[in-house]
Amino acid sequence: GLRGGYSQVIPMEEFNLHLTGDLHAVAIANNLLAAAIDTRMFHENTQKDDALFDRLVPKDKEGKREWAPVMLKRLAKLGIDGTRDPDSLTPEEKGAFARLNMDPNTVQIRRVVDVNDRHLRGVTVGQGPNEKQPRETGFDIAVASEVMAVLALATSLPDLRERLGRIVVASDMQGRPVTADDLGCGGAMCVLLKDAIMPNLMQTLEGTPVFVHAGPFANIAHGNSSIVADQVALKLVGEHGYVVTEAGFGADVGFEKFADIKCRYSGLTPNACVIVATVRALKTHGGAPPVVAGRPLAKQYLGEDLECLEKGCCNVMAHVRNVRKFGIPVVVCVNQRSSDTQAELDMVVRKAEEAGAFRGVVANHWAEGGKGAVELAKAVMEACKPGNAPGFKFLYPLELTIKEKMAIVCRDIYGAAGVEYSEDAEKKIALYEKQGFGHFPICNAKTQYSLSHDPELKGAPTGFIVSVKDVRVAVGAGFVYPI
């Protein structure tokens, strides 16, 4: 978001409206793919093999057929030589090429809209008199689309094109993955995103350049700004400059996914990590009543309460220890509010450093702008110097099974004692590993309100069991996400 006070990005009005239209491009690319899925199933249910083949590979004015470049991938899947004349295919080969035979019950792509419209969460499509194939589906919010995650993780326009084509939309009746390129949509989606891949240059109130680019949800996706924006920023600041890139939510969600997903695909590694904490948030982890929009704040938040705060500091200490497992130094920024007392601020700094933080620093940039964050900047620059930590490392190797990687994240980052899977989740894991997707990193869909999977477990809980109800795969983005 834009943040507030004297620490915000401008122009606010443009940011909060359409900016350069990236989100609209993501939504239309997603919905193009969703429309193509239902249209393809409709035509396969209403036409014979020859008619389907004629539509997919039509004759030109001279009566000749040519394969479109995107079709060569499907031909290779089927073991058909792409140099063959399309008319030389046998009737069986033509039928295999023309029919994707998608299982309607496995369709993963839902339509998206960037409006909070709860009545679209579950809908039935195909109810027109000519469609004859109703199907239950629904709408997601646009930033939850895999297309948004693909945009954020692409390293270039060619990489964007390849990732879009790899998006798995469904399985066929034999359990084999069907992709966007099988539908012939990857290129069209990329064209719709050709401008969206370029980062949006904005600025702070004091004129510091800021790139605003991409917005994948941090719970269902990886919650980080784009790789392309980081690449451009690093080039602009030069060898001795500094780039700050944000990972959404806590270090258990945003940072872990930044390290184990984004860094793997970008090839870039951080020199240090800044964890932002507030006295108010830590008091919620210390037993203070929840902060509810529209209700007056509880007394613990309006004055000094060192006992409550000390209980809650276990949370920021757990985050510090988690980040240090990745081999880089941690600076804890205590984001000051007007209601915080000096004793409270000092306590958070002390507890952070006790947990192993390189430095804890109180910052007052909301009230003072850049002046209020000078000491924080100095601490970060010092932390980035060589020799302050062993060096960046991933939490797990990709060669492990999905369950093994899941167990490491849940145990080492969340504090869980174990993981249990529903019957459906077990089947999905077996299917994805059979389809060759077991090597992807893990992108857990979890709450941001707790280190655990349960938003009611505050502080730094341990010994709990994480329940996985479902498992999905985002092949284009390149991660498996248990839910």
Tab-separated table of C-alpha atoms in Angstrom:
chain	number	residue	atom	x	y	z
A	1	GLY	CA	0.000	0.000	0.000
A	2	LEU	CA	0.887	3.685	0.029
A	3	ARG	CA	1.547	3.820	3.793
A	4	GLY	CA	0.862	7.171	5.434
A	5	GLY	CA	1.954	10.307	7.191
A	6	TYR	CA	5.222	11.607	5.755
A	7	SER	CA	6.194	8.133	4.568
A	8	GLN	CA	4.107	7.451	1.501
A	9	VAL	CA	4.192	7.019	-2.251
A	10	ILE	CA	2.672	9.622	-4.548
A	11	PRO	CA	0.611	10.436	-6.552
A	12	MET	CA	-1.866	8.745	-4.234
A	13	GLU	CA	-4.914	9.369	-6.449
A	14	GLU	CA	-3.370	7.641	-9.463
A	15	PHE	CA	-2.155	4.752	-7.336
A	16	ASN	CA	-5.570	4.122	-5.799
A	17	LEU	CA	-7.416	4.287	-9.115
A	18	HIS	CA	-6.028	2.517	-12.193
A	19	LEU	CA	-2.420	3.703	-12.304
A	20	THR	CA	-1.188	2.288	-15.641
A	21	GLY	CA	-3.842	-0.433	-15.873
A	22	ASP	CA	-1.644	-3.416	-14.987
A	23	LEU	CA	-4.365	-5.015	-12.894
A	24	HIS	CA	-6.886	-4.730	-15.711
A	25	ALA	CA	-4.418	-6.409	-18.067
A	26	VAL	CA	-3.933	-9.266	-15.589
A	27	ALA	CA	-7.696	-9.703	-15.237
A	28	ILE	CA	-8.396	-9.724	-18.972
A	29	ALA	CA	-5.541	-12.166	-19.657
A	30	ASN	CA	-6.896	-14.481	-16.957
A	31	ASN	CA	-10.458	-14.228	-18.232
A	32	LEU	CA	-9.366	-14.846	-21.813
A	33	LEU	CA	-7.952	-18.168	-20.638
A	34	ALA	CA	-11.078	-18.990	-18.613
A	35	ALA	CA	-13.281	-18.272	-21.626
A	36	ALA	CA	-11.095	-20.441	-23.852
A	37	ILE	CA	-11.484	-23.393	-21.475
A	38	ASP	CA	-15.279	-23.372	-21.556
A	39	THR	CA	-15.355	-22.652	-25.279
A	40	ARG	CA	-13.041	-25.568	-26.027
A	41	MET	CA	-15.097	-27.969	-23.931
A	42	PHE	CA	-18.249	-26.749	-25.716
A	43	HIS	CA	-16.810	-27.349	-29.197
A	44	GLU	CA	-15.405	-30.749	-28.276
A	45	ASN	CA	-18.842	-31.782	-27.002
A	46	THR	CA	-20.682	-30.610	-30.100
A	47	GLN	CA	-18.362	-31.411	-33.030
A	48	LYS	CA	-16.687	-34.428	-34.599
A	49	ASP	CA	-12.924	-34.852	-34.915
A	50	ASP	CA	-12.652	-33.684	-38.542
A	51	ALA	CA	-14.611	-30.479	-37.873
A	52	LEU	CA	-12.497	-29.700	-34.824
A	53	PHE	CA	-9.276	-30.299	-36.740
A	54	ASP	CA	-10.454	-28.067	-39.594
A	55	ARG	CA	-11.126	-25.241	-37.160
A	56	LEU	CA	-7.773	-25.598	-35.417
A	57	VAL	CA	-5.656	-26.029	-38.575
A	58	PRO	CA	-7.636	-24.351	-41.359
A	59	LYS	CA	-6.579	-24.416	-45.010
A	60	ASP	CA	-5.190	-21.253	-46.549
A	61	LYS	CA	-6.274	-19.809	-49.906
A	62	GLU	CA	-4.111	-22.338	-51.696
A	63	GLY	CA	-5.663	-25.243	-49.845
A	64	LYS	CA	-2.656	-25.922	-47.590
A	65	ARG	CA	-2.520	-26.307	-43.816
A	66	GLU	CA	0.317	-25.169	-41.560
A	67	TRP	CA	0.941	-25.748	-37.896
A	68	ALA	CA	0.972	-22.633	-35.735
A	69	PRO	CA	4.237	-22.479	-33.733
A	70	VAL	CA	2.395	-23.021	-30.433
A	71	MET	CA	0.941	-26.274	-31.783
A	72	LEU	CA	4.385	-27.876	-32.027
A	73	LYS	CA	4.467	-28.292	-28.241
A	74	ARG	CA	1.246	-30.299	-28.272
A	75	LEU	CA	2.420	-32.383	-31.221
A	76	ALA	CA	5.593	-33.200	-29.286
A	77	LYS	CA	3.497	-34.296	-26.290
A	78	LEU	CA	1.587	-36.658	-28.568
A	79	GLY	CA	4.736	-38.014	-30.189
A	80	ILE	CA	3.803	-36.591	-33.587
A	81	ASP	CA	6.556	-35.157	-35.780
A	82	GLY	CA	5.884	-31.433	-36.159
A	83	THR	CA	7.483	-31.375	-39.608
A	84	ARG	CA	4.744	-33.599	-41.018
A	85	ASP	CA	2.072	-32.163	-43.294
A	86	PRO	CA	-1.093	-31.740	-41.178
A	87	ASP	CA	-3.097	-33.566	-43.843
A	88	SER	CA	-0.833	-36.609	-43.481
A	89	LEU	CA	-2.080	-37.346	-39.960
A	90	THR	CA	-4.228	-40.414	-39.504
A	91	PRO	CA	-7.807	-39.979	-38.272
A	92	GLU	CA	-6.670	-41.200	-34.841
A	93	GLU	CA	-3.821	-38.668	-34.738
A	94	LYS	CA	-6.130	-35.857	-35.815
A	95	GLY	CA	-8.579	-36.769	-33.074
A	96	ALA	CA	-5.827	-36.922	-30.435
A	97	PHE	CA	-4.538	-33.508	-31.510
A	98	ALA	CA	-7.944	-31.838	-31.711
A	99	ARG	CA	-9.403	-33.141	-28.445
A	100	LEU	CA	-8.012	-32.021	-25.108
A	101	ASN	CA	-10.674	-34.053	-23.279
A	102	MET	CA	-10.540	-31.853	-20.195
A	103	ASP	CA	-12.206	-33.216	-17.076
A	104	PRO	CA	-14.625	-30.432	-16.029
A	105	ASN	CA	-14.169	-31.408	-12.385
A	106	THR	CA	-10.445	-30.574	-12.514
A	107	VAL	CA	-10.604	-27.088	-14.061
A	108	GLN	CA	-8.360	-24.836	-11.935
A	109	ILE	CA	-8.868	-21.472	-13.637
A	110	ARG	CA	-11.625	-19.250	-12.304
A	111	ARG	CA	-12.620	-15.892	-13.697
A	112	VAL	CA	-11.445	-12.810	-11.786
A	113	VAL	CA	-12.683	-9.305	-11.095
A	114	ASP	CA	-11.104	-6.521	-9.022
A	115	VAL	CA	-14.318	-5.692	-7.191
A	116	ASN	CA	-15.289	-6.995	-3.769
A	117	ASP	CA	-18.415	-8.806	-4.994
A	118	ARG	CA	-19.127	-11.733	-2.679
A	119	HIS	CA	-22.086	-12.921	-4.795
A	120	LEU	CA	-19.683	-13.939	-7.567
A	121	ARG	CA	-17.704	-16.337	-5.388
A	122	GLY	CA	-19.866	-19.206	-6.613
A	123	VAL	CA	-21.617	-19.100	-9.989
A	124	THR	CA	-22.875	-21.484	-12.657
A	125	VAL	CA	-21.771	-20.851	-16.253
A	126	GLY	CA	-23.049	-22.343	-19.491
A	127	GLN	CA	-26.758	-21.940	-18.752
A	128	GLY	CA	-27.618	-20.335	-22.098
A	129	PRO	CA	-29.889	-22.284	-24.459
A	130	ASN	CA	-27.004	-22.974	-26.859
A	131	GLU	CA	-24.261	-23.954	-24.404
A	132	LYS	CA	-25.887	-27.106	-22.967
A	133	GLN	CA	-23.063	-27.732	-20.497
A	134	PRO	CA	-23.609	-25.956	-17.176
A	135	ARG	CA	-20.593	-25.932	-14.874
A	136	GLU	CA	-20.160	-24.642	-11.342
A	137	THR	CA	-17.260	-22.220	-10.958
A	138	GLY	CA	-16.727	-18.771	-9.467
A	139	PHE	CA	-14.806	-15.518	-9.449
A	140	ASP	CA	-11.659	-14.674	-7.494
A	141	ILE	CA	-10.191	-11.254	-6.823
A	142	ALA	CA	-7.815	-10.304	-9.644
A	143	VAL	CA	-4.630	-10.307	-7.553
A	144	ALA	CA	-5.281	-13.964	-6.628
A	145	SER	CA	-4.945	-15.000	-10.290
A	146	GLU	CA	-1.959	-17.153	-11.199
A	147	VAL	CA	-1.391	-14.658	-14.014
A	148	MET	CA	-0.460	-12.049	-11.387
A	149	ALA	CA	2.016	-14.444	-9.760
A	150	VAL	CA	3.488	-15.208	-13.196
A	151	LEU	CA	3.891	-11.489	-13.929
A	152	ALA	CA	5.704	-11.001	-10.622
A	153	LEU	CA	8.073	-13.960	-11.102
A	154	ALA	CA	8.906	-13.477	-14.795
A	155	THR	CA	12.475	-12.342	-15.445
A	156	SER	CA	11.866	-11.074	-18.995
A	157	LEU	CA	9.231	-10.900	-21.723
A	158	PRO	CA	10.292	-14.287	-23.206
A	159	ASP	CA	10.182	-15.817	-19.728
A	160	LEU	CA	6.707	-14.327	-19.206
A	161	ARG	CA	5.576	-15.945	-22.454
A	162	GLU	CA	6.908	-19.361	-21.428
A	163	ARG	CA	5.403	-19.185	-17.946
A	164	LEU	CA	1.966	-18.205	-19.259
A	165	GLY	CA	2.029	-21.110	-21.679
A	166	ARG	CA	2.899	-23.543	-18.865
A	167	ILE	CA	-0.142	-22.640	-16.736
A	168	VAL	CA	-2.038	-25.874	-16.089
A	169	VAL	CA	-5.749	-25.239	-16.553
A	170	ALA	CA	-7.073	-28.763	-15.902
A	171	SER	CA	-6.308	-32.453	-16.217
A	172	ASP	CA	-7.634	-34.571	-19.064
A	173	MET	CA	-9.673	-37.716	-18.556
A	174	GLN	CA	-6.441	-39.737	-18.225
A	175	GLY	CA	-5.062	-37.418	-15.509
A	176	ARG	CA	-2.547	-35.645	-17.761
A	177	PRO	CA	-2.056	-31.867	-17.396
A	178	VAL	CA	-3.644	-29.535	-19.951
A	179	THR	CA	-1.882	-26.197	-20.363
A	180	ALA	CA	-2.643	-22.721	-21.655
A	181	ASP	CA	-0.451	-23.485	-24.665
A	182	ASP	CA	-2.512	-26.630	-25.368
A	183	LEU	CA	-5.407	-24.199	-25.719
A	184	GLY	CA	-3.282	-21.858	-27.838
A	185	CYS	CA	-3.701	-18.976	-25.365
A	186	GLY	CA	-0.174	-18.330	-24.094
A	187	GLY	CA	0.791	-15.904	-26.855
A	188	ALA	CA	-2.439	-13.911	-26.687
A	189	MET	CA	-2.129	-13.594	-22.913
A	190	CYS	CA	1.445	-12.370	-23.258
A	191	VAL	CA	0.412	-9.708	-25.768
A	192	LEU	CA	-2.191	-8.457	-23.301
A	193	LEU	CA	0.566	-8.161	-20.678
A	194	LYS	CA	3.271	-6.648	-22.895
A	195	ASP	CA	3.003	-3.249	-21.195
A	196	ALA	CA	2.152	-4.608	-17.752
A	197	ILE	CA	5.576	-6.246	-17.461
A	198	MET	CA	7.174	-2.795	-17.308
A	199	PRO	CA	7.497	-1.475	-13.701
A	200	ASN	CA	5.654	1.701	-12.716
A	201	LEU	CA	7.965	4.484	-11.533
A	202	MET	CA	6.594	6.570	-8.663
A	203	GLN	CA	8.209	8.509	-5.812
A	204	THR	CA	8.048	9.201	-2.107
A	205	LEU	CA	6.983	12.579	-0.749
A	206	GLU	CA	10.699	13.470	-0.629
A	207	GLY	CA	11.413	12.412	-4.215
A	208	THR	CA	13.014	8.996	-3.683
A	209	PRO	CA	12.273	6.755	-6.690
A	210	VAL	CA	9.886	3.859	-6.015
A	211	PHE	CA	8.888	1.047	-8.351
A	212	VAL	CA	5.325	-0.205	-7.883
A	213	HIS	CA	4.879	-3.416	-9.811
A	214	ALA	CA	2.754	-6.540	-9.434
A	215	GLY	CA	0.674	-7.579	-6.457
A	216	PRO	CA	0.313	-11.330	-5.922
A	217	PHE	CA	-1.590	-12.145	-2.732
A	218	ALA	CA	0.777	-13.021	0.111
A	219	ASN	CA	-1.469	-15.766	1.458
A	220	ILE	CA	-2.546	-17.647	-1.682
A	221	ALA	CA	0.575	-16.666	-3.704
A	222	HIS	CA	4.072	-15.443	-2.795
A	223	GLY	CA	3.315	-11.815	-1.875
A	224	ASN	CA	6.335	-10.052	-3.369
A	225	SER	CA	6.890	-7.274	-5.878
A	226	SER	CA	8.226	-8.193	-9.297
A	227	ILE	CA	11.610	-9.586	-10.200
A	228	VAL	CA	11.795	-7.184	-13.147
A	229	ALA	CA	11.405	-4.171	-10.823
A	230	ASP	CA	14.268	-5.468	-8.667
A	231	GLN	CA	16.443	-5.999	-11.743
A	232	VAL	CA	15.837	-2.467	-13.014
A	233	ALA	CA	16.349	-0.929	-9.559
A	234	LEU	CA	19.671	-2.741	-9.070
A	235	LYS	CA	20.880	-1.515	-12.434
A	236	LEU	CA	19.902	2.063	-11.624
A	237	VAL	CA	21.572	2.250	-8.196
A	238	GLY	CA	24.810	0.713	-9.438
A	239	GLU	CA	27.352	-1.473	-7.693
A	240	HIS	CA	27.460	0.510	-4.452
A	241	GLY	CA	23.767	1.427	-4.195
A	242	TYR	CA	20.984	-0.058	-2.109
A	243	VAL	CA	17.624	-1.482	-3.182
A	244	VAL	CA	14.839	-2.187	-0.683
A	245	THR	CA	12.241	-4.684	-1.912
A	246	GLU	CA	9.136	-5.596	0.062
A	247	ALA	CA	7.794	-9.025	1.005
A	248	GLY	CA	4.194	-8.886	2.195
A	249	PHE	CA	2.972	-9.891	5.659
A	250	GLY	CA	5.283	-11.372	8.320
A	251	ALA	CA	8.607	-13.114	7.878
A	252	ASP	CA	6.789	-16.461	8.177
A	253	VAL	CA	4.866	-15.703	4.980
A	254	GLY	CA	6.397	-12.951	2.853
A	255	PHE	CA	10.074	-13.416	3.649
A	256	GLU	CA	10.075	-17.222	3.542
A	257	LYS	CA	8.399	-17.127	0.126
A	258	PHE	CA	10.745	-14.342	-0.998
A	259	ALA	CA	13.720	-16.527	-0.124
A	260	ASP	CA	12.511	-19.944	-1.233
A	261	ILE	CA	10.519	-18.890	-4.318
A	262	LYS	CA	11.461	-15.441	-5.625
A	263	CYS	CA	15.216	-15.736	-5.021
A	264	ARG	CA	15.316	-19.142	-6.734
A	265	TYR	CA	13.802	-17.715	-9.919
A	266	SER	CA	15.537	-14.333	-9.919
A	267	GLY	CA	19.008	-15.581	-9.038
A	268	LEU	CA	19.254	-12.547	-6.732
A	269	THR	CA	20.020	-12.866	-3.030
A	270	PRO	CA	19.568	-10.343	-0.187
A	271	ASN	CA	22.372	-8.887	1.904
A	272	ALA	CA	20.124	-8.220	4.893
A	273	CYS	CA	16.512	-8.306	6.032
A	274	VAL	CA	14.479	-5.613	7.796
A	275	ILE	CA	11.620	-6.810	10.001
A	276	VAL	CA	9.087	-4.075	10.757
A	277	ALA	CA	7.388	-4.350	14.143
A	278	THR	CA	5.045	-2.129	16.135
A	279	VAL	CA	4.313	-1.977	19.827
A	280	ARG	CA	0.600	-2.263	19.091
A	281	ALA	CA	0.953	-5.439	17.021
A	282	LEU	CA	3.143	-7.080	19.649
A	283	LYS	CA	0.582	-6.269	22.338
A	284	THR	CA	-2.014	-8.242	20.378
A	285	HIS	CA	0.387	-11.196	20.634
A	286	GLY	CA	0.739	-10.570	24.345
A	287	GLY	CA	-2.933	-11.020	25.124
A	288	ALA	CA	-4.459	-7.593	24.443
A	289	PRO	CA	-7.965	-7.630	22.923
A	290	PRO	CA	-8.139	-7.757	19.110
A	291	VAL	CA	-8.111	-4.493	17.188
A	292	VAL	CA	-11.481	-4.318	15.391
A	293	ALA	CA	-12.280	-1.688	12.776
A	294	GLY	CA	-14.922	0.750	13.978
A	295	ARG	CA	-14.488	-0.108	17.660
A	296	PRO	CA	-12.568	1.940	20.260
A	297	LEU	CA	-9.070	0.677	21.035
A	298	ALA	CA	-8.594	-1.253	24.257
A	299	LYS	CA	-6.752	0.513	27.073
A	300	GLN	CA	-3.618	-1.615	26.517
A	301	TYR	CA	-3.053	0.183	23.218
A	302	LEU	CA	-3.568	3.707	24.526
A	303	GLY	CA	-0.985	3.718	27.285
A	304	GLU	CA	2.055	1.919	28.597
A	305	ASP	CA	1.618	-1.803	29.306
A	306	LEU	CA	5.049	-3.380	29.601
A	307	GLU	CA	3.738	-6.700	30.909
A	308	CYS	CA	1.491	-7.242	27.888
A	309	LEU	CA	4.213	-6.082	25.512
A	310	GLU	CA	6.858	-8.340	27.021
A	311	LYS	CA	4.600	-11.361	26.547
A	312	GLY	CA	4.059	-10.398	22.910
A	313	CYS	CA	7.728	-9.824	22.116
A	314	CYS	CA	8.151	-13.577	21.719
A	315	ASN	CA	6.563	-13.060	18.302
A	316	VAL	CA	9.157	-10.667	16.896
A	317	MET	CA	11.895	-12.769	18.484
A	318	ALA	CA	10.596	-15.831	16.600
A	319	HIS	CA	10.628	-13.860	13.341
A	320	VAL	CA	14.232	-12.815	13.956
A	321	ARG	CA	15.323	-16.387	14.592
A	322	ASN	CA	13.467	-17.563	11.486
A	323	VAL	CA	15.173	-15.078	9.172
A	324	ARG	CA	18.595	-15.905	10.595
A	325	LYS	CA	18.065	-19.487	9.430
A	326	PHE	CA	18.535	-18.144	5.902
A	327	GLY	CA	22.046	-16.935	6.727
A	328	ILE	CA	21.589	-13.155	6.567
A	329	PRO	CA	21.630	-10.406	9.247
A	330	VAL	CA	18.368	-8.993	10.551
A	331	VAL	CA	17.576	-5.388	11.421
A	332	VAL	CA	14.358	-4.850	13.375
A	333	CYS	CA	12.618	-1.549	12.652
A	334	VAL	CA	10.283	-0.535	15.470
A	335	ASN	CA	7.734	1.637	13.696
A	336	GLN	CA	6.906	4.294	16.283
A	337	ARG	CA	3.396	5.490	17.071
A	338	SER	CA	2.487	8.567	19.105
A	339	SER	CA	1.036	6.360	21.875
A	340	ASP	CA	4.268	4.381	22.353
A	341	THR	CA	6.353	5.157	25.429
A	342	GLN	CA	10.138	5.165	25.479
A	343	ALA	CA	10.160	2.182	27.838
A	344	GLU	CA	8.036	0.194	25.385
A	345	LEU	CA	10.223	1.077	22.406
A	346	ASP	CA	13.359	0.198	24.355
A	347	MET	CA	11.882	-3.166	25.315
A	348	VAL	CA	11.189	-4.169	21.705
A	349	VAL	CA	14.707	-3.157	20.646
A	350	ARG	CA	16.223	-5.117	23.535
A	351	LYS	CA	14.167	-8.246	22.881
A	352	ALA	CA	14.952	-8.170	19.156
A	353	GLU	CA	18.680	-7.993	19.823
A	354	GLU	CA	18.411	-10.742	22.435
A	355	ALA	CA	16.925	-12.961	19.703
A	356	GLY	CA	19.927	-12.321	17.482
A	357	ALA	CA	19.004	-9.218	15.496
A	358	PHE	CA	22.022	-7.335	14.151
A	359	ARG	CA	20.393	-4.153	15.365
A	360	GLY	CA	17.054	-2.948	16.679
A	361	VAL	CA	16.190	0.623	15.686
A	362	VAL	CA	13.260	2.885	16.483
A	363	ALA	CA	12.069	4.708	13.347
A	364	ASN	CA	9.654	7.636	13.215
A	365	HIS	CA	9.330	8.117	9.460
A	366	TRP	CA	5.523	8.365	9.652
A	367	ALA	CA	5.842	11.642	11.548
A	368	GLU	CA	9.223	12.893	10.304
A	369	GLY	CA	9.684	11.400	6.832
A	370	GLY	CA	13.210	10.457	5.826
A	371	LYS	CA	14.699	12.243	8.824
A	372	GLY	CA	12.922	9.776	11.099
A	373	ALA	CA	14.518	6.770	9.384
A	374	VAL	CA	18.161	7.921	9.137
A	375	GLU	CA	19.345	5.669	11.963
A	376	LEU	CA	17.462	2.760	10.423
A	377	ALA	CA	19.163	3.354	7.081
A	378	LYS	CA	22.568	3.481	8.742
A	379	ALA	CA	21.884	0.192	10.537
A	380	VAL	CA	20.842	-1.467	7.283
A	381	MET	CA	23.957	-0.228	5.472
A	382	GLU	CA	26.116	-1.570	8.288
A	383	ALA	CA	24.292	-4.920	8.268
A	384	CYS	CA	24.849	-5.292	4.519
A	385	LYS	CA	28.634	-5.254	4.893
A	386	PRO	CA	30.388	-8.594	4.309
A	387	GLY	CA	31.137	-10.747	7.330
A	388	ASN	CA	28.044	-9.984	9.395
A	389	ALA	CA	26.407	-13.356	8.651
A	390	PRO	CA	27.318	-16.713	7.052
A	391	GLY	CA	25.650	-15.871	3.739
A	392	PHE	CA	22.268	-16.503	2.156
A	393	LYS	CA	20.937	-20.045	1.874
A	394	PHE	CA	17.612	-21.666	1.047
A	395	LEU	CA	15.550	-23.411	3.704
A	396	TYR	CA	15.277	-26.673	1.743
A	397	PRO	CA	16.484	-28.322	-1.484
A	398	LEU	CA	13.960	-28.678	-4.299
A	399	GLU	CA	14.764	-32.375	-4.734
A	400	LEU	CA	12.768	-33.282	-1.617
A	401	THR	CA	9.182	-34.483	-1.946
A	402	ILE	CA	6.276	-32.072	-1.526
A	403	LYS	CA	5.548	-33.477	1.933
A	404	GLU	CA	9.187	-33.255	3.022
A	405	LYS	CA	9.440	-29.608	1.983
A	406	MET	CA	6.115	-28.851	3.632
A	407	ALA	CA	7.289	-30.455	6.877
A	408	ILE	CA	10.462	-28.332	6.949
A	409	VAL	CA	8.579	-25.052	6.462
A	410	CYS	CA	5.941	-25.925	9.055
A	411	ARG	CA	8.472	-27.124	11.623
A	412	ASP	CA	11.304	-24.628	11.170
A	413	ILE	CA	9.293	-21.484	10.402
A	414	TYR	CA	5.836	-21.932	11.931
A	415	GLY	CA	6.825	-24.015	14.977
A	416	ALA	CA	4.532	-26.946	14.162
A	417	ALA	CA	4.975	-30.458	15.521
A	418	GLY	CA	3.662	-32.033	12.328
A	419	VAL	CA	1.386	-31.845	9.294
A	420	GLU	CA	-1.787	-33.792	8.559
A	421	TYR	CA	-3.415	-34.071	5.134
A	422	SER	CA	-6.986	-34.622	4.044
A	423	GLU	CA	-7.739	-37.499	1.699
A	424	ASP	CA	-8.207	-35.042	-1.167
A	425	ALA	CA	-4.864	-33.352	-0.421
A	426	GLU	CA	-3.120	-36.739	-0.430
A	427	LYS	CA	-4.573	-37.534	-3.851
A	428	LYS	CA	-3.537	-34.156	-5.239
A	429	ILE	CA	0.045	-34.552	-4.001
A	430	ALA	CA	0.290	-37.988	-5.598
A	431	LEU	CA	-1.115	-36.613	-8.867
A	432	TYR	CA	1.209	-33.607	-9.003
A	433	GLU	CA	4.290	-35.681	-8.292
A	434	LYS	CA	3.192	-38.166	-10.971
A	435	GLN	CA	2.756	-35.259	-13.411
A	436	GLY	CA	6.303	-34.067	-12.679
A	437	PHE	CA	5.518	-31.062	-10.487
A	438	GLY	CA	6.987	-32.339	-7.230
A	439	HIS	CA	10.200	-30.337	-7.672
A	440	PHE	CA	8.487	-26.952	-7.206
A	441	PRO	CA	9.006	-24.876	-4.038
A	442	ILE	CA	6.223	-24.684	-1.453
A	443	CYS	CA	3.937	-21.649	-1.204
A	444	ASN	CA	1.675	-22.217	1.795
A	445	ALA	CA	-1.703	-20.499	1.824
A	446	LYS	CA	-1.932	-19.495	5.474
A	447	THR	CA	-3.131	-16.744	7.758
A	448	GLN	CA	-1.019	-13.631	8.288
A	449	TYR	CA	-2.332	-13.170	11.814
A	450	SER	CA	-0.300	-15.937	13.435
A	451	LEU	CA	2.974	-17.754	12.987
A	452	SER	CA	0.800	-20.873	12.854
A	453	HIS	CA	-2.028	-21.843	10.512
A	454	ASP	CA	-4.602	-20.721	13.106
A	455	PRO	CA	-5.224	-16.947	13.405
A	456	GLU	CA	-6.243	-17.395	17.053
A	457	LEU	CA	-2.828	-18.757	18.115
A	458	LYS	CA	-0.908	-15.633	19.102
A	459	GLY	CA	2.659	-15.090	20.236
A	460	ALA	CA	5.049	-17.856	19.167
A	461	PRO	CA	3.026	-21.080	19.432
A	462	THR	CA	4.676	-24.504	19.146
A	463	GLY	CA	3.605	-28.129	19.162
A	464	PHE	CA	0.504	-27.715	16.998
A	465	ILE	CA	-0.469	-29.757	13.940
A	466	VAL	CA	-0.965	-28.005	10.600
A	467	SER	CA	-4.028	-29.304	8.752
A	468	VAL	CA	-3.855	-29.281	4.953
A	469	LYS	CA	-7.296	-29.464	3.351
A	470	ASP	CA	-6.305	-29.060	-0.290
A	471	VAL	CA	-3.202	-28.780	-2.455
A	472	ARG	CA	-2.974	-26.937	-5.770
A	473	VAL	CA	-0.188	-26.266	-8.220
A	474	ALA	CA	0.661	-23.071	-10.109
A	475	VAL	CA	2.883	-24.488	-12.841
A	476	GLY	CA	3.286	-21.194	-14.673
A	477	ALA	CA	4.358	-19.372	-11.531
A	478	GLY	CA	6.325	-22.404	-10.401
A	479	PHE	CA	5.088	-23.387	-6.941
A	480	VAL	CA	2.832	-25.831	-5.108
A	481	TYR	CA	0.428	-24.232	-2.672
A	482	PRO	CA	-1.105	-26.273	0.143
A	483	ILE	CA	-4.248	-24.781	1.685
